[in-house]
Backbone atoms as SQL, in Angstrom:
CREATE TABLE atoms (id INTEGER PRIMARY KEY, chain TEXT, resi INTEGER, resn TEXT, atom TEXT, x REAL, y REAL, z REAL);
INSERT INTO atoms VALUES
  (1, 'A', 1, 'UNK', 'N', 42.719, 40.735, 41.604),
  (2, 'A', 1, 'UNK', 'CA', 41.495, 40.032, 41.770),
  (3, 'A', 1, 'UNK', 'C', 41.237, 39.207, 40.503),
  (4, 'A', 2, 'UNK', 'N', 40.823, 37.944, 40.746),
  (5, 'A', 2, 'UNK', 'CA', 40.606, 36.997, 39.652),
  (6, 'A', 2, 'UNK', 'C', 39.101, 36.853, 39.423),
  (7, 'A', 3, 'UNK', 'N', 38.637, 37.223, 38.250),
  (8, 'A', 3, 'UNK', 'CA', 37.213, 37.162, 37.938),
  (9, 'A', 3, 'UNK', 'C', 36.903, 35.857, 37.219),
  (10, 'A', 4, 'UNK', 'N', 35.749, 35.279, 37.509),
  (11, 'A', 4, 'UNK', 'CA', 35.342, 34.021, 36.889),
  (12, 'A', 4, 'UNK', 'C', 34.884, 34.230, 35.451),
  (13, 'A', 5, 'UNK', 'N', 34.070, 35.232, 35.221),
  (14, 'A', 5, 'UNK', 'CA', 33.548, 35.476, 33.887),
  (15, 'A', 5, 'UNK', 'C', 34.219, 36.705, 33.288),
  (16, 'A', 6, 'UNK', 'N', 35.290, 36.467, 32.627),
  (17, 'A', 6, 'UNK', 'CA', 35.970, 37.563, 31.946),
  (18, 'A', 6, 'UNK', 'C', 35.349, 37.735, 30.577),
  (19, 'A', 7, 'UNK', 'N', 35.733, 38.807, 29.891),
  (20, 'A', 7, 'UNK', 'CA', 35.191, 39.071, 28.563),
  (21, 'A', 7, 'UNK', 'C', 35.576, 37.950, 27.595),
  (22, 'A', 8, 'UNK', 'N', 36.752, 37.437, 27.700),
  (23, 'A', 8, 'UNK', 'CA', 37.214, 36.355, 26.828),
  (24, 'A', 8, 'UNK', 'C', 36.387, 35.090, 27.065),
  (25, 'A', 9, 'UNK', 'N', 36.149, 34.755, 28.313),
  (26, 'A', 9, 'UNK', 'CA', 35.352, 33.557, 28.624),
  (27, 'A', 9, 'UNK', 'C', 33.890, 33.744, 28.180),
  (28, 'A', 10, 'UNK', 'N', 33.337, 34.918, 28.403),
  (29, 'A', 10, 'UNK', 'CA', 31.973, 35.178, 27.958),
  (30, 'A', 10, 'UNK', 'C', 31.843, 35.084, 26.447),
  (31, 'A', 11, 'UNK', 'N', 32.818, 35.592, 25.713),
  (32, 'A', 11, 'UNK', 'CA', 32.761, 35.511, 24.254),
  (33, 'A', 11, 'UNK', 'C', 32.882, 34.059, 23.794),
  (34, 'A', 12, 'UNK', 'N', 33.681, 33.240, 24.444),
  (35, 'A', 12, 'UNK', 'CA', 33.802, 31.827, 24.089),
  (36, 'A', 12, 'UNK', 'C', 32.489, 31.097, 24.403),
  (37, 'A', 13, 'UNK', 'N', 31.894, 31.393, 25.541),
  (38, 'A', 13, 'UNK', 'CA', 30.609, 30.780, 25.901),
  (39, 'A', 13, 'UNK', 'C', 29.535, 31.188, 24.899),
  (40, 'A', 14, 'UNK', 'N', 29.481, 32.472, 24.553),
  (41, 'A', 14, 'UNK', 'CA', 28.502, 32.949, 23.590),
  (42, 'A', 14, 'UNK', 'C', 28.704, 32.290, 22.233),
  (43, 'A', 15, 'UNK', 'N', 29.928, 32.234, 21.755),
  (44, 'A', 15, 'UNK', 'CA', 30.202, 31.605, 20.458),
  (45, 'A', 15, 'UNK', 'C', 29.874, 30.109, 20.493),
  (46, 'A', 16, 'UNK', 'N', 30.157, 29.464, 21.611),
  (47, 'A', 16, 'UNK', 'CA', 29.825, 28.042, 21.748),
  (48, 'A', 16, 'UNK', 'C', 28.322, 27.816, 21.703),
  (49, 'A', 17, 'UNK', 'N', 27.549, 28.629, 22.448),
  (50, 'A', 17, 'UNK', 'CA', 26.091, 28.515, 22.423),
  (51, 'A', 17, 'UNK', 'C', 25.526, 28.856, 21.048),
  (52, 'A', 18, 'UNK', 'N', 26.109, 29.860, 20.393),
  (53, 'A', 18, 'UNK', 'CA', 25.657, 30.219, 19.051),
  (54, 'A', 18, 'UNK', 'C', 25.918, 29.078, 18.068),
  (55, 'A', 19, 'UNK', 'N', 27.105, 28.487, 18.128),
  (56, 'A', 19, 'UNK', 'CA', 27.437, 27.364, 17.243),
  (57, 'A', 19, 'UNK', 'C', 26.537, 26.169, 17.525),
  (58, 'A', 20, 'UNK', 'N', 26.260, 25.935, 18.797),
  (59, 'A', 20, 'UNK', 'CA', 25.374, 24.834, 19.170),
  (60, 'A', 20, 'UNK', 'C', 23.948, 25.069, 18.658),
  (61, 'A', 21, 'UNK', 'N', 23.445, 26.288, 18.751),
  (62, 'A', 21, 'UNK', 'CA', 22.098, 26.582, 18.259),
  (63, 'A', 21, 'UNK', 'C', 22.037, 26.513, 16.728),
  (64, 'A', 22, 'UNK', 'N', 23.073, 26.960, 16.044),
  (65, 'A', 22, 'UNK', 'CA', 23.099, 26.848, 14.578),
  (66, 'A', 22, 'UNK', 'C', 23.139, 25.375, 14.177),
  (67, 'A', 23, 'UNK', 'N', 23.944, 24.572, 14.874),
  (68, 'A', 23, 'UNK', 'CA', 23.986, 23.131, 14.591),
  (69, 'A', 23, 'UNK', 'C', 22.626, 22.490, 14.859),
  (70, 'A', 24, 'UNK', 'N', 21.932, 22.943, 15.895),
  (71, 'A', 24, 'UNK', 'CA', 20.599, 22.428, 16.187),
  (72, 'A', 24, 'UNK', 'C', 19.610, 22.762, 15.082),
  (73, 'A', 25, 'UNK', 'N', 19.692, 23.971, 14.532),
  (74, 'A', 25, 'UNK', 'CA', 18.798, 24.363, 13.436),
  (75, 'A', 25, 'UNK', 'C', 19.059, 23.495, 12.212),
  (76, 'A', 26, 'UNK', 'N', 20.330, 23.288, 11.885),
  (77, 'A', 26, 'UNK', 'CA', 20.660, 22.435, 10.736),
  (78, 'A', 26, 'UNK', 'C', 20.249, 20.983, 10.984),
  (79, 'A', 27, 'UNK', 'N', 20.411, 20.504, 12.194),
  (80, 'A', 27, 'UNK', 'CA', 20.006, 19.135, 12.511),
  (81, 'A', 27, 'UNK', 'C', 18.487, 18.999, 12.412),
  (82, 'A', 28, 'UNK', 'N', 17.756, 19.989, 12.897),
  (83, 'A', 28, 'UNK', 'CA', 16.292, 19.973, 12.783),
  (84, 'A', 28, 'UNK', 'C', 15.873, 19.946, 11.318),
  (85, 'A', 29, 'UNK', 'N', 16.515, 20.774, 10.526),
  (86, 'A', 29, 'UNK', 'CA', 16.197, 20.818, 9.091),
  (87, 'A', 29, 'UNK', 'C', 16.485, 19.482, 8.424),
  (88, 'A', 30, 'UNK', 'N', 17.629, 18.886, 8.726),
  (89, 'A', 30, 'UNK', 'CA', 18.023, 17.637, 8.071),
  (90, 'A', 30, 'UNK', 'C', 17.232, 16.434, 8.570),
  (91, 'A', 31, 'UNK', 'N', 16.890, 16.409, 9.849),
  (92, 'A', 31, 'UNK', 'CA', 16.261, 15.226, 10.421),
  (93, 'A', 31, 'UNK', 'C', 14.742, 15.301, 10.492),
  (94, 'A', 32, 'UNK', 'N', 14.164, 16.521, 10.510),
  (95, 'A', 32, 'UNK', 'CA', 12.717, 16.642, 10.690),
  (96, 'A', 32, 'UNK', 'C', 12.033, 17.158, 9.425),
  (97, 'A', 33, 'UNK', 'N', 12.479, 18.257, 8.887),
  (98, 'A', 33, 'UNK', 'CA', 11.771, 18.865, 7.764),
  (99, 'A', 33, 'UNK', 'C', 12.141, 18.267, 6.423),
  (100, 'A', 34, 'UNK', 'N', 13.402, 17.956, 6.198),
  (101, 'A', 34, 'UNK', 'CA', 13.843, 17.494, 4.883),
  (102, 'A', 34, 'UNK', 'C', 13.216, 16.163, 4.465),
  (103, 'A', 35, 'UNK', 'N', 13.089, 15.162, 5.343),
  (104, 'A', 35, 'UNK', 'CA', 12.461, 13.916, 4.889),
  (105, 'A', 35, 'UNK', 'C', 11.021, 14.111, 4.421),
  (106, 'A', 36, 'UNK', 'N', 10.280, 14.955, 5.104),
  (107, 'A', 36, 'UNK', 'CA', 8.903, 15.229, 4.702),
  (108, 'A', 36, 'UNK', 'C', 8.840, 15.929, 3.353),
  (109, 'A', 37, 'UNK', 'N', 9.722, 16.877, 3.135),
  (110, 'A', 37, 'UNK', 'CA', 9.737, 17.591, 1.863),
  (111, 'A', 37, 'UNK', 'C', 10.163, 16.669, 0.725),
  (112, 'A', 38, 'UNK', 'N', 11.148, 15.794, 0.988),
  (113, 'A', 38, 'UNK', 'CA', 11.572, 14.830, -0.040),
  (114, 'A', 38, 'UNK', 'C', 10.440, 13.867, -0.365),
  (115, 'A', 39, 'UNK', 'N', 9.720, 13.439, 0.645),
  (116, 'A', 39, 'UNK', 'CA', 8.622, 12.501, 0.451),
  (117, 'A', 39, 'UNK', 'C', 7.512, 13.142, -0.381),
  (118, 'A', 40, 'UNK', 'N', 7.126, 14.345, -0.032),
  (119, 'A', 40, 'UNK', 'CA', 6.065, 15.027, -0.759),
  (120, 'A', 40, 'UNK', 'C', 6.497, 15.394, -2.167),
  (121, 'A', 41, 'UNK', 'N', 7.787, 15.679, -2.361),
  (122, 'A', 41, 'UNK', 'CA', 8.290, 15.977, -3.707),
  (123, 'A', 41, 'UNK', 'C', 8.225, 14.737, -4.590),
  (124, 'A', 42, 'UNK', 'N', 8.317, 13.551, -3.996),
  (125, 'A', 42, 'UNK', 'CA', 8.229, 12.300, -4.751),
  (126, 'A', 42, 'UNK', 'C', 6.782, 11.905, -5.022),
  (127, 'A', 43, 'UNK', 'N', 5.817, 12.703, -4.546),
  (128, 'A', 43, 'UNK', 'CA', 4.407, 12.420, -4.800),
  (129, 'A', 43, 'UNK', 'C', 3.807, 11.453, -3.800),
  (130, 'A', 44, 'UNK', 'N', 4.424, 11.285, -2.660),
  (131, 'A', 44, 'UNK', 'CA', 3.909, 10.376, -1.645),
  (132, 'A', 44, 'UNK', 'C', 3.323, 11.183, -0.493),
  (133, 'A', 45, 'UNK', 'N', 2.783, 10.481, 0.498),
  (134, 'A', 45, 'UNK', 'CA', 2.189, 11.138, 1.667),
  (135, 'A', 45, 'UNK', 'C', 3.142, 11.045, 2.840),
  (136, 'A', 46, 'UNK', 'N', 3.331, 12.159, 3.557),
  (137, 'A', 46, 'UNK', 'CA', 4.212, 12.203, 4.715),
  (138, 'A', 46, 'UNK', 'C', 3.361, 12.270, 5.976),
  (139, 'A', 47, 'UNK', 'N', 3.557, 11.316, 6.871),
  (140, 'A', 47, 'UNK', 'CA', 2.865, 11.285, 8.149),
  (141, 'A', 47, 'UNK', 'C', 3.807, 11.877, 9.191),
  (142, 'A', 48, 'UNK', 'N', 3.470, 13.063, 9.699),
  (143, 'A', 48, 'UNK', 'CA', 4.349, 13.744, 10.645),
  (144, 'A', 48, 'UNK', 'C', 4.424, 13.026, 11.979),
  (145, 'A', 49, 'UNK', 'N', 3.304, 12.474, 12.420),
  (146, 'A', 49, 'UNK', 'CA', 3.281, 11.824, 13.729),
  (147, 'A', 49, 'UNK', 'C', 4.104, 10.541, 13.736),
  (148, 'A', 50, 'UNK', 'N', 3.922, 9.730, 12.734),
  (149, 'A', 50, 'UNK', 'CA', 4.642, 8.463, 12.676),
  (150, 'A', 50, 'UNK', 'C', 5.948, 8.565, 11.912),
  (151, 'A', 51, 'UNK', 'N', 6.193, 9.733, 11.294),
  (152, 'A', 51, 'UNK', 'CA', 7.376, 9.975, 10.482),
  (153, 'A', 51, 'UNK', 'C', 7.554, 8.878, 9.437),
  (154, 'A', 52, 'UNK', 'N', 6.473, 8.640, 8.690),
  (155, 'A', 52, 'UNK', 'CA', 6.481, 7.621, 7.648),
  (156, 'A', 52, 'UNK', 'C', 6.144, 8.251, 6.307),
  (157, 'A', 53, 'UNK', 'N', 6.803, 7.755, 5.282),
  (158, 'A', 53, 'UNK', 'CA', 6.511, 8.162, 3.918),
  (159, 'A', 53, 'UNK', 'C', 5.710, 7.030, 3.293),
  (160, 'A', 54, 'UNK', 'N', 4.459, 7.310, 2.933),
  (161, 'A', 54, 'UNK', 'CA', 3.568, 6.256, 2.445),
  (162, 'A', 54, 'UNK', 'C', 3.207, 6.493, 0.987),
  (163, 'A', 55, 'UNK', 'N', 3.127, 5.405, 0.256),
  (164, 'A', 55, 'UNK', 'CA', 2.727, 5.456, -1.151),
  (165, 'A', 55, 'UNK', 'C', 1.201, 5.443, -1.226),
  (166, 'A', 56, 'UNK', 'N', 0.583, 6.476, -1.793),
  (167, 'A', 56, 'UNK', 'CA', -0.869, 6.449, -1.920),
  (168, 'A', 56, 'UNK', 'C', -1.280, 5.405, -2.954),
  (169, 'A', 57, 'UNK', 'N', -2.378, 4.705, -2.682),
  (170, 'A', 57, 'UNK', 'CA', -2.859, 3.710, -3.624),
  (171, 'A', 57, 'UNK', 'C', -4.271, 4.067, -4.053),
  (172, 'A', 58, 'UNK', 'N', -4.572, 3.698, -5.259),
  (173, 'A', 58, 'UNK', 'CA', -5.880, 3.986, -5.824),
  (174, 'A', 58, 'UNK', 'C', -6.897, 3.000, -5.284),
  (175, 'A', 59, 'UNK', 'N', -8.139, 3.441, -5.154),
  (176, 'A', 59, 'UNK', 'CA', -9.199, 2.546, -4.704),
  (177, 'A', 59, 'UNK', 'C', -9.399, 1.436, -5.723),
  (178, 'A', 60, 'UNK', 'N', -9.058, 1.707, -6.986),
  (179, 'A', 60, 'UNK', 'CA', -9.176, 0.678, -8.023),
  (180, 'A', 60, 'UNK', 'C', -8.208, -0.474, -7.766),
  (181, 'A', 61, 'UNK', 'N', -7.056, -0.190, -7.165),
  (182, 'A', 61, 'UNK', 'CA', -6.107, -1.257, -6.851),
  (183, 'A', 61, 'UNK', 'C', -6.628, -2.151, -5.730),
  (184, 'A', 62, 'UNK', 'N', -7.429, -1.597, -4.854),
  (185, 'A', 62, 'UNK', 'CA', -7.964, -2.371, -3.736),
  (186, 'A', 62, 'UNK', 'C', -9.181, -3.181, -4.178),
  (187, 'A', 63, 'UNK', 'N', -10.112, -2.516, -4.890),
  (188, 'A', 63, 'UNK', 'CA', -11.359, -3.185, -5.259),
  (189, 'A', 63, 'UNK', 'C', -11.248, -3.992, -6.536),
  (190, 'A', 64, 'UNK', 'N', -10.296, -3.637, -7.390),
  (191, 'A', 64, 'UNK', 'CA', -10.145, -4.345, -8.651),
  (192, 'A', 64, 'UNK', 'C', -11.059, -3.829, -9.750),
  (193, 'A', 65, 'UNK', 'N', -11.839, -2.805, -9.488),
  (194, 'A', 65, 'UNK', 'CA', -12.697, -2.258, -10.537),
  (195, 'A', 65, 'UNK', 'C', -12.050, -1.002, -11.116),
  (196, 'A', 66, 'UNK', 'N', -12.225, -0.783, -12.402),
  (197, 'A', 66, 'UNK', 'CA', -11.592, 0.380, -13.034),
  (198, 'A', 66, 'UNK', 'C', -12.215, 1.694, -12.567),
  (199, 'A', 67, 'UNK', 'N', -11.468, 2.761, -12.749),
  (200, 'A', 67, 'UNK', 'CA', -11.975, 4.089, -12.382),
  (201, 'A', 67, 'UNK', 'C', -13.169, 4.442, -13.266),
  (202, 'A', 68, 'UNK', 'N', -14.160, 5.088, -12.683),
  (203, 'A', 68, 'UNK', 'CA', -15.337, 5.515, -13.411),
  (204, 'A', 68, 'UNK', 'C', -16.455, 4.493, -13.424),
  (205, 'A', 69, 'UNK', 'N', -16.227, 3.311, -12.876),
  (206, 'A', 69, 'UNK', 'CA', -17.268, 2.278, -12.822),
  (207, 'A', 69, 'UNK', 'C', -17.854, 2.289, -11.419),
  (208, 'A', 70, 'UNK', 'N', -19.183, 2.374, -11.359),
  (209, 'A', 70, 'UNK', 'CA', -19.815, 2.426, -10.046),
  (210, 'A', 70, 'UNK', 'C', -19.799, 1.041, -9.405),
  (211, 'A', 71, 'UNK', 'N', -20.082, 1.026, -8.127),
  (212, 'A', 71, 'UNK', 'CA', -20.108, -0.232, -7.380),
  (213, 'A', 71, 'UNK', 'C', -21.196, -1.159, -7.928),
  (214, 'A', 72, 'UNK', 'N', -22.352, -0.594, -8.258),
  (215, 'A', 72, 'UNK', 'CA', -23.458, -1.413, -8.783),
  (216, 'A', 72, 'UNK', 'C', -23.102, -2.015, -10.136),
  (217, 'A', 73, 'UNK', 'N', -22.489, -1.204, -11.010),
  (218, 'A', 73, 'UNK', 'CA', -22.102, -1.719, -12.323),
  (219, 'A', 73, 'UNK', 'C', -21.071, -2.833, -12.193),
  (220, 'A', 74, 'UNK', 'N', -20.082, -2.625, -11.327),
  (221, 'A', 74, 'UNK', 'CA', -19.054, -3.647, -11.128),
  (222, 'A', 74, 'UNK', 'C', -19.657, -4.912, -10.530),
  (223, 'A', 75, 'UNK', 'N', -20.607, -4.758, -9.618),
  (224, 'A', 75, 'UNK', 'CA', -21.269, -5.903, -9.006),
  (225, 'A', 75, 'UNK', 'C', -22.085, -6.670, -10.046),
  (226, 'A', 76, 'UNK', 'N', -22.808, -5.955, -10.905),
  (227, 'A', 76, 'UNK', 'CA', -23.591, -6.614, -11.955),
  (228, 'A', 76, 'UNK', 'C', -22.686, -7.365, -12.924),
  (229, 'A', 77, 'UNK', 'N', -21.567, -6.759, -13.290),
  (230, 'A', 77, 'UNK', 'CA', -20.634, -7.431, -14.202),
  (231, 'A', 77, 'UNK', 'C', -20.067, -8.688, -13.556),
  (232, 'A', 78, 'UNK', 'N', -19.725, -8.609, -12.285),
  (233, 'A', 78, 'UNK', 'CA', -19.188, -9.773, -11.576),
  (234, 'A', 78, 'UNK', 'C', -20.247, -10.861, -11.451),
  (235, 'A', 79, 'UNK', 'N', -21.504, -10.467, -11.206),
  (236, 'A', 79, 'UNK', 'CA', -22.587, -11.451, -11.123),
  (237, 'A', 79, 'UNK', 'C', -22.807, -12.142, -12.463),
  (238, 'A', 80, 'UNK', 'N', -22.754, -11.374, -13.556),
  (239, 'A', 80, 'UNK', 'CA', -22.893, -11.992, -14.881),
  (240, 'A', 80, 'UNK', 'C', -21.756, -12.974, -15.137),
  (241, 'A', 81, 'UNK', 'N', -20.565, -12.613, -14.724),
  (242, 'A', 81, 'UNK', 'CA', -19.417, -13.510, -14.885),
  (243, 'A', 81, 'UNK', 'C', -19.607, -14.795, -14.075),
  (244, 'A', 82, 'UNK', 'N', -20.086, -14.656, -12.846),
  (245, 'A', 82, 'UNK', 'CA', -20.317, -15.841, -12.007),
  (246, 'A', 82, 'UNK', 'C', -21.420, -16.734, -12.579),
  (247, 'A', 83, 'UNK', 'N', -22.457, -16.111, -13.125),
  (248, 'A', 83, 'UNK', 'CA', -23.538, -16.899, -13.725),
  (249, 'A', 83, 'UNK', 'C', -23.019, -17.678, -14.928),
  (250, 'A', 84, 'UNK', 'N', -22.204, -17.040, -15.755),
  (251, 'A', 84, 'UNK', 'CA', -21.658, -17.756, -16.918),
  (252, 'A', 84, 'UNK', 'C', -20.745, -18.899, -16.475),
  (253, 'A', 85, 'UNK', 'N', -19.977, -18.699, -15.411),
  (254, 'A', 85, 'UNK', 'CA', -19.124, -19.776, -14.889),
  (255, 'A', 85, 'UNK', 'C', -19.986, -20.918, -14.366),
  (256, 'A', 86, 'UNK', 'N', -21.054, -20.579, -13.637),
  (257, 'A', 86, 'UNK', 'CA', -21.952, -21.625, -13.138),
  (258, 'A', 86, 'UNK', 'C', -22.595, -22.393, -14.283),
  (259, 'A', 87, 'UNK', 'N', -22.989, -21.709, -15.363),
  (260, 'A', 87, 'UNK', 'CA', -23.577, -22.387, -16.524),
  (261, 'A', 87, 'UNK', 'C', -22.556, -23.311, -17.192),
  (262, 'A', 88, 'UNK', 'N', -21.319, -22.854, -17.289),
  (263, 'A', 88, 'UNK', 'CA', -20.275, -23.702, -17.872),
  (264, 'A', 88, 'UNK', 'C', -20.049, -24.943, -17.026),
  (265, 'A', 89, 'UNK', 'N', -20.017, -24.768, -15.702),
  (266, 'A', 89, 'UNK', 'CA', -19.827, -25.916, -14.816),
  (267, 'A', 89, 'UNK', 'C', -20.997, -26.896, -14.928),
  (268, 'A', 90, 'UNK', 'N', -22.214, -26.354, -15.011),
  (269, 'A', 90, 'UNK', 'CA', -23.388, -27.223, -15.159),
  (270, 'A', 90, 'UNK', 'C', -23.325, -27.972, -16.486),
  (271, 'A', 91, 'UNK', 'N', -22.913, -27.296, -17.571),
  (272, 'A', 91, 'UNK', 'CA', -22.800, -27.955, -18.872),
  (273, 'A', 91, 'UNK', 'C', -21.719, -29.032, -18.838),
  (274, 'A', 92, 'UNK', 'N', -20.606, -28.744, -18.176),
  (275, 'A', 92, 'UNK', 'CA', -19.544, -29.749, -18.045),
  (276, 'A', 92, 'UNK', 'C', -20.037, -30.951, -17.247),
  (277, 'A', 93, 'UNK', 'N', -20.755, -30.693, -16.174),
  (278, 'A', 93, 'UNK', 'CA', -21.298, -31.780, -15.352),
  (279, 'A', 93, 'UNK', 'C', -22.294, -32.611, -16.165),
  (280, 'A', 94, 'UNK', 'N', -23.129, -31.931, -16.948),
  (281, 'A', 94, 'UNK', 'CA', -24.101, -32.620, -17.790),
  (282, 'A', 94, 'UNK', 'C', -23.386, -33.482, -18.833),
  (283, 'A', 95, 'UNK', 'N', -22.301, -32.948, -19.422),
  (284, 'A', 95, 'UNK', 'CA', -21.536, -33.702, -20.410),
  (285, 'A', 95, 'UNK', 'C', -20.874, -34.915, -19.770),
  (286, 'A', 96, 'UNK', 'N', -20.382, -34.778, -18.555),
  (287, 'A', 96, 'UNK', 'CA', -19.746, -35.904, -17.855),
  (288, 'A', 96, 'UNK', 'C', -20.777, -36.987, -17.562),
  (289, 'A', 97, 'UNK', 'N', -21.964, -36.589, -17.111),
  (290, 'A', 97, 'UNK', 'CA', -23.028, -37.556, -16.825),
  (291, 'A', 97, 'UNK', 'C', -23.470, -38.256, -18.121),
  (292, 'A', 98, 'UNK', 'N', -23.611, -37.491, -19.215),
  (293, 'A', 98, 'UNK', 'CA', -24.017, -38.075, -20.500),
  (294, 'A', 98, 'UNK', 'C', -22.963, -39.064, -20.994),
  (295, 'A', 99, 'UNK', 'N', -21.687, -38.704, -20.830),
  (296, 'A', 99, 'UNK', 'CA', -20.616, -39.609, -21.249),
  (297, 'A', 99, 'UNK', 'C', -20.620, -40.878, -20.396),
  (298, 'A', 100, 'UNK', 'N', -20.843, -40.721, -19.104),
  (299, 'A', 100, 'UNK', 'CA', -20.900, -41.894, -18.227),
  (300, 'A', 100, 'UNK', 'C', -22.077, -42.782, -18.611),
  (301, 'A', 101, 'UNK', 'N', -23.241, -42.173, -18.926),
  (302, 'A', 101, 'UNK', 'CA', -24.397, -42.960, -19.354),
  (303, 'A', 101, 'UNK', 'C', -24.115, -43.679, -20.674),
  (304, 'A', 102, 'UNK', 'N', -23.456, -43.012, -21.608),
  (305, 'A', 102, 'UNK', 'CA', -23.107, -43.618, -22.886),
  (306, 'A', 102, 'UNK', 'C', -22.173, -44.800, -22.679),
  (307, 'A', 103, 'UNK', 'N', -21.174, -44.631, -21.785),
  (308, 'A', 103, 'UNK', 'CA', -20.247, -45.734, -21.513),
  (309, 'A', 103, 'UNK', 'C', -20.964, -46.898, -20.828),
  (310, 'A', 104, 'UNK', 'N', -21.900, -46.600, -19.924),
  (311, 'A', 104, 'UNK', 'CA', -22.662, -47.670, -19.278),
  (312, 'A', 104, 'UNK', 'C', -23.510, -48.430, -20.302),
  (313, 'A', 105, 'UNK', 'N', -24.129, -47.683, -21.217),
  (314, 'A', 105, 'UNK', 'CA', -24.957, -48.317, -22.252),
  (315, 'A', 105, 'UNK', 'C', -24.102, -49.179, -23.172),
  (316, 'A', 106, 'UNK', 'N', -22.900, -48.698, -23.498),
  (317, 'A', 106, 'UNK', 'CA', -21.990, -49.487, -24.339),
  (318, 'A', 106, 'UNK', 'C', -21.557, -50.737, -23.638),
  (319, 'A', 107, 'UNK', 'N', -21.291, -50.652, -22.349),
  (320, 'A', 107, 'UNK', 'CA', -20.905, -51.848, -21.572),
  (321, 'A', 107, 'UNK', 'C', -22.067, -52.823, -21.452),
  (322, 'A', 108, 'UNK', 'N', -23.266, -52.290, -21.261),
  (323, 'A', 108, 'UNK', 'CA', -24.442, -53.145, -21.155),
  (324, 'A', 108, 'UNK', 'C', -24.699, -53.845, -22.489),
  (325, 'A', 109, 'UNK', 'N', -24.536, -53.141, -23.610),
  (326, 'A', 109, 'UNK', 'CA', -24.740, -53.748, -24.933),
  (327, 'A', 109, 'UNK', 'C', -23.674, -54.785, -25.193),
  (328, 'A', 110, 'UNK', 'N', -22.445, -54.513, -24.745),
  (329, 'A', 110, 'UNK', 'CA', -21.338, -55.457, -24.923),
  (330, 'A', 110, 'UNK', 'C', -21.589, -56.716, -24.114),
  (331, 'A', 111, 'UNK', 'N', -22.101, -56.570, -22.891),
  (332, 'A', 111, 'UNK', 'CA', -22.383, -57.743, -22.035),
  (333, 'A', 111, 'UNK', 'C', -23.570, -58.509, -22.581),
  (334, 'A', 112, 'UNK', 'N', -24.545, -57.812, -23.148),
  (335, 'A', 112, 'UNK', 'CA', -25.713, -58.480, -23.713),
  (336, 'A', 112, 'UNK', 'C', -25.347, -59.270, -24.968),
  (337, 'A', 113, 'UNK', 'N', -24.315, -58.775, -25.689),
  (338, 'A', 113, 'UNK', 'CA', -23.888, -59.453, -26.912),
  (339, 'A', 113, 'UNK', 'C', -23.134, -60.747, -26.585),
  (340, 'A', 114, 'UNK', 'N', -22.593, -60.889, -25.431),
  (341, 'A', 114, 'UNK', 'CA', -21.834, -62.072, -25.045),
  (342, 'A', 114, 'UNK', 'C', -22.736, -63.185, -24.754);
């Protein structure tokens, strides 16, 4: 009588399934867990759902204000800077108008002298 599942065949099937499950565990470790651990070891954030390693950024890099400065203080400093720029522009405009008036007066005096 010829049996389909002999002890030799069962042992080969068992060893094959065992090898396949061990390979699956190693593949899971290498493809799923290891990237997250490497990312976190580098000081970055690991997103499990999207499988992305992201570099955390400081709020100071986004807003441009240094750490420890409140929003109101930074806003007041920026407003003072804008006011000084506006004053400089007004002074430049005033100087341009004064120079134009001086040149007009010089031309008028030159024409009157002729």
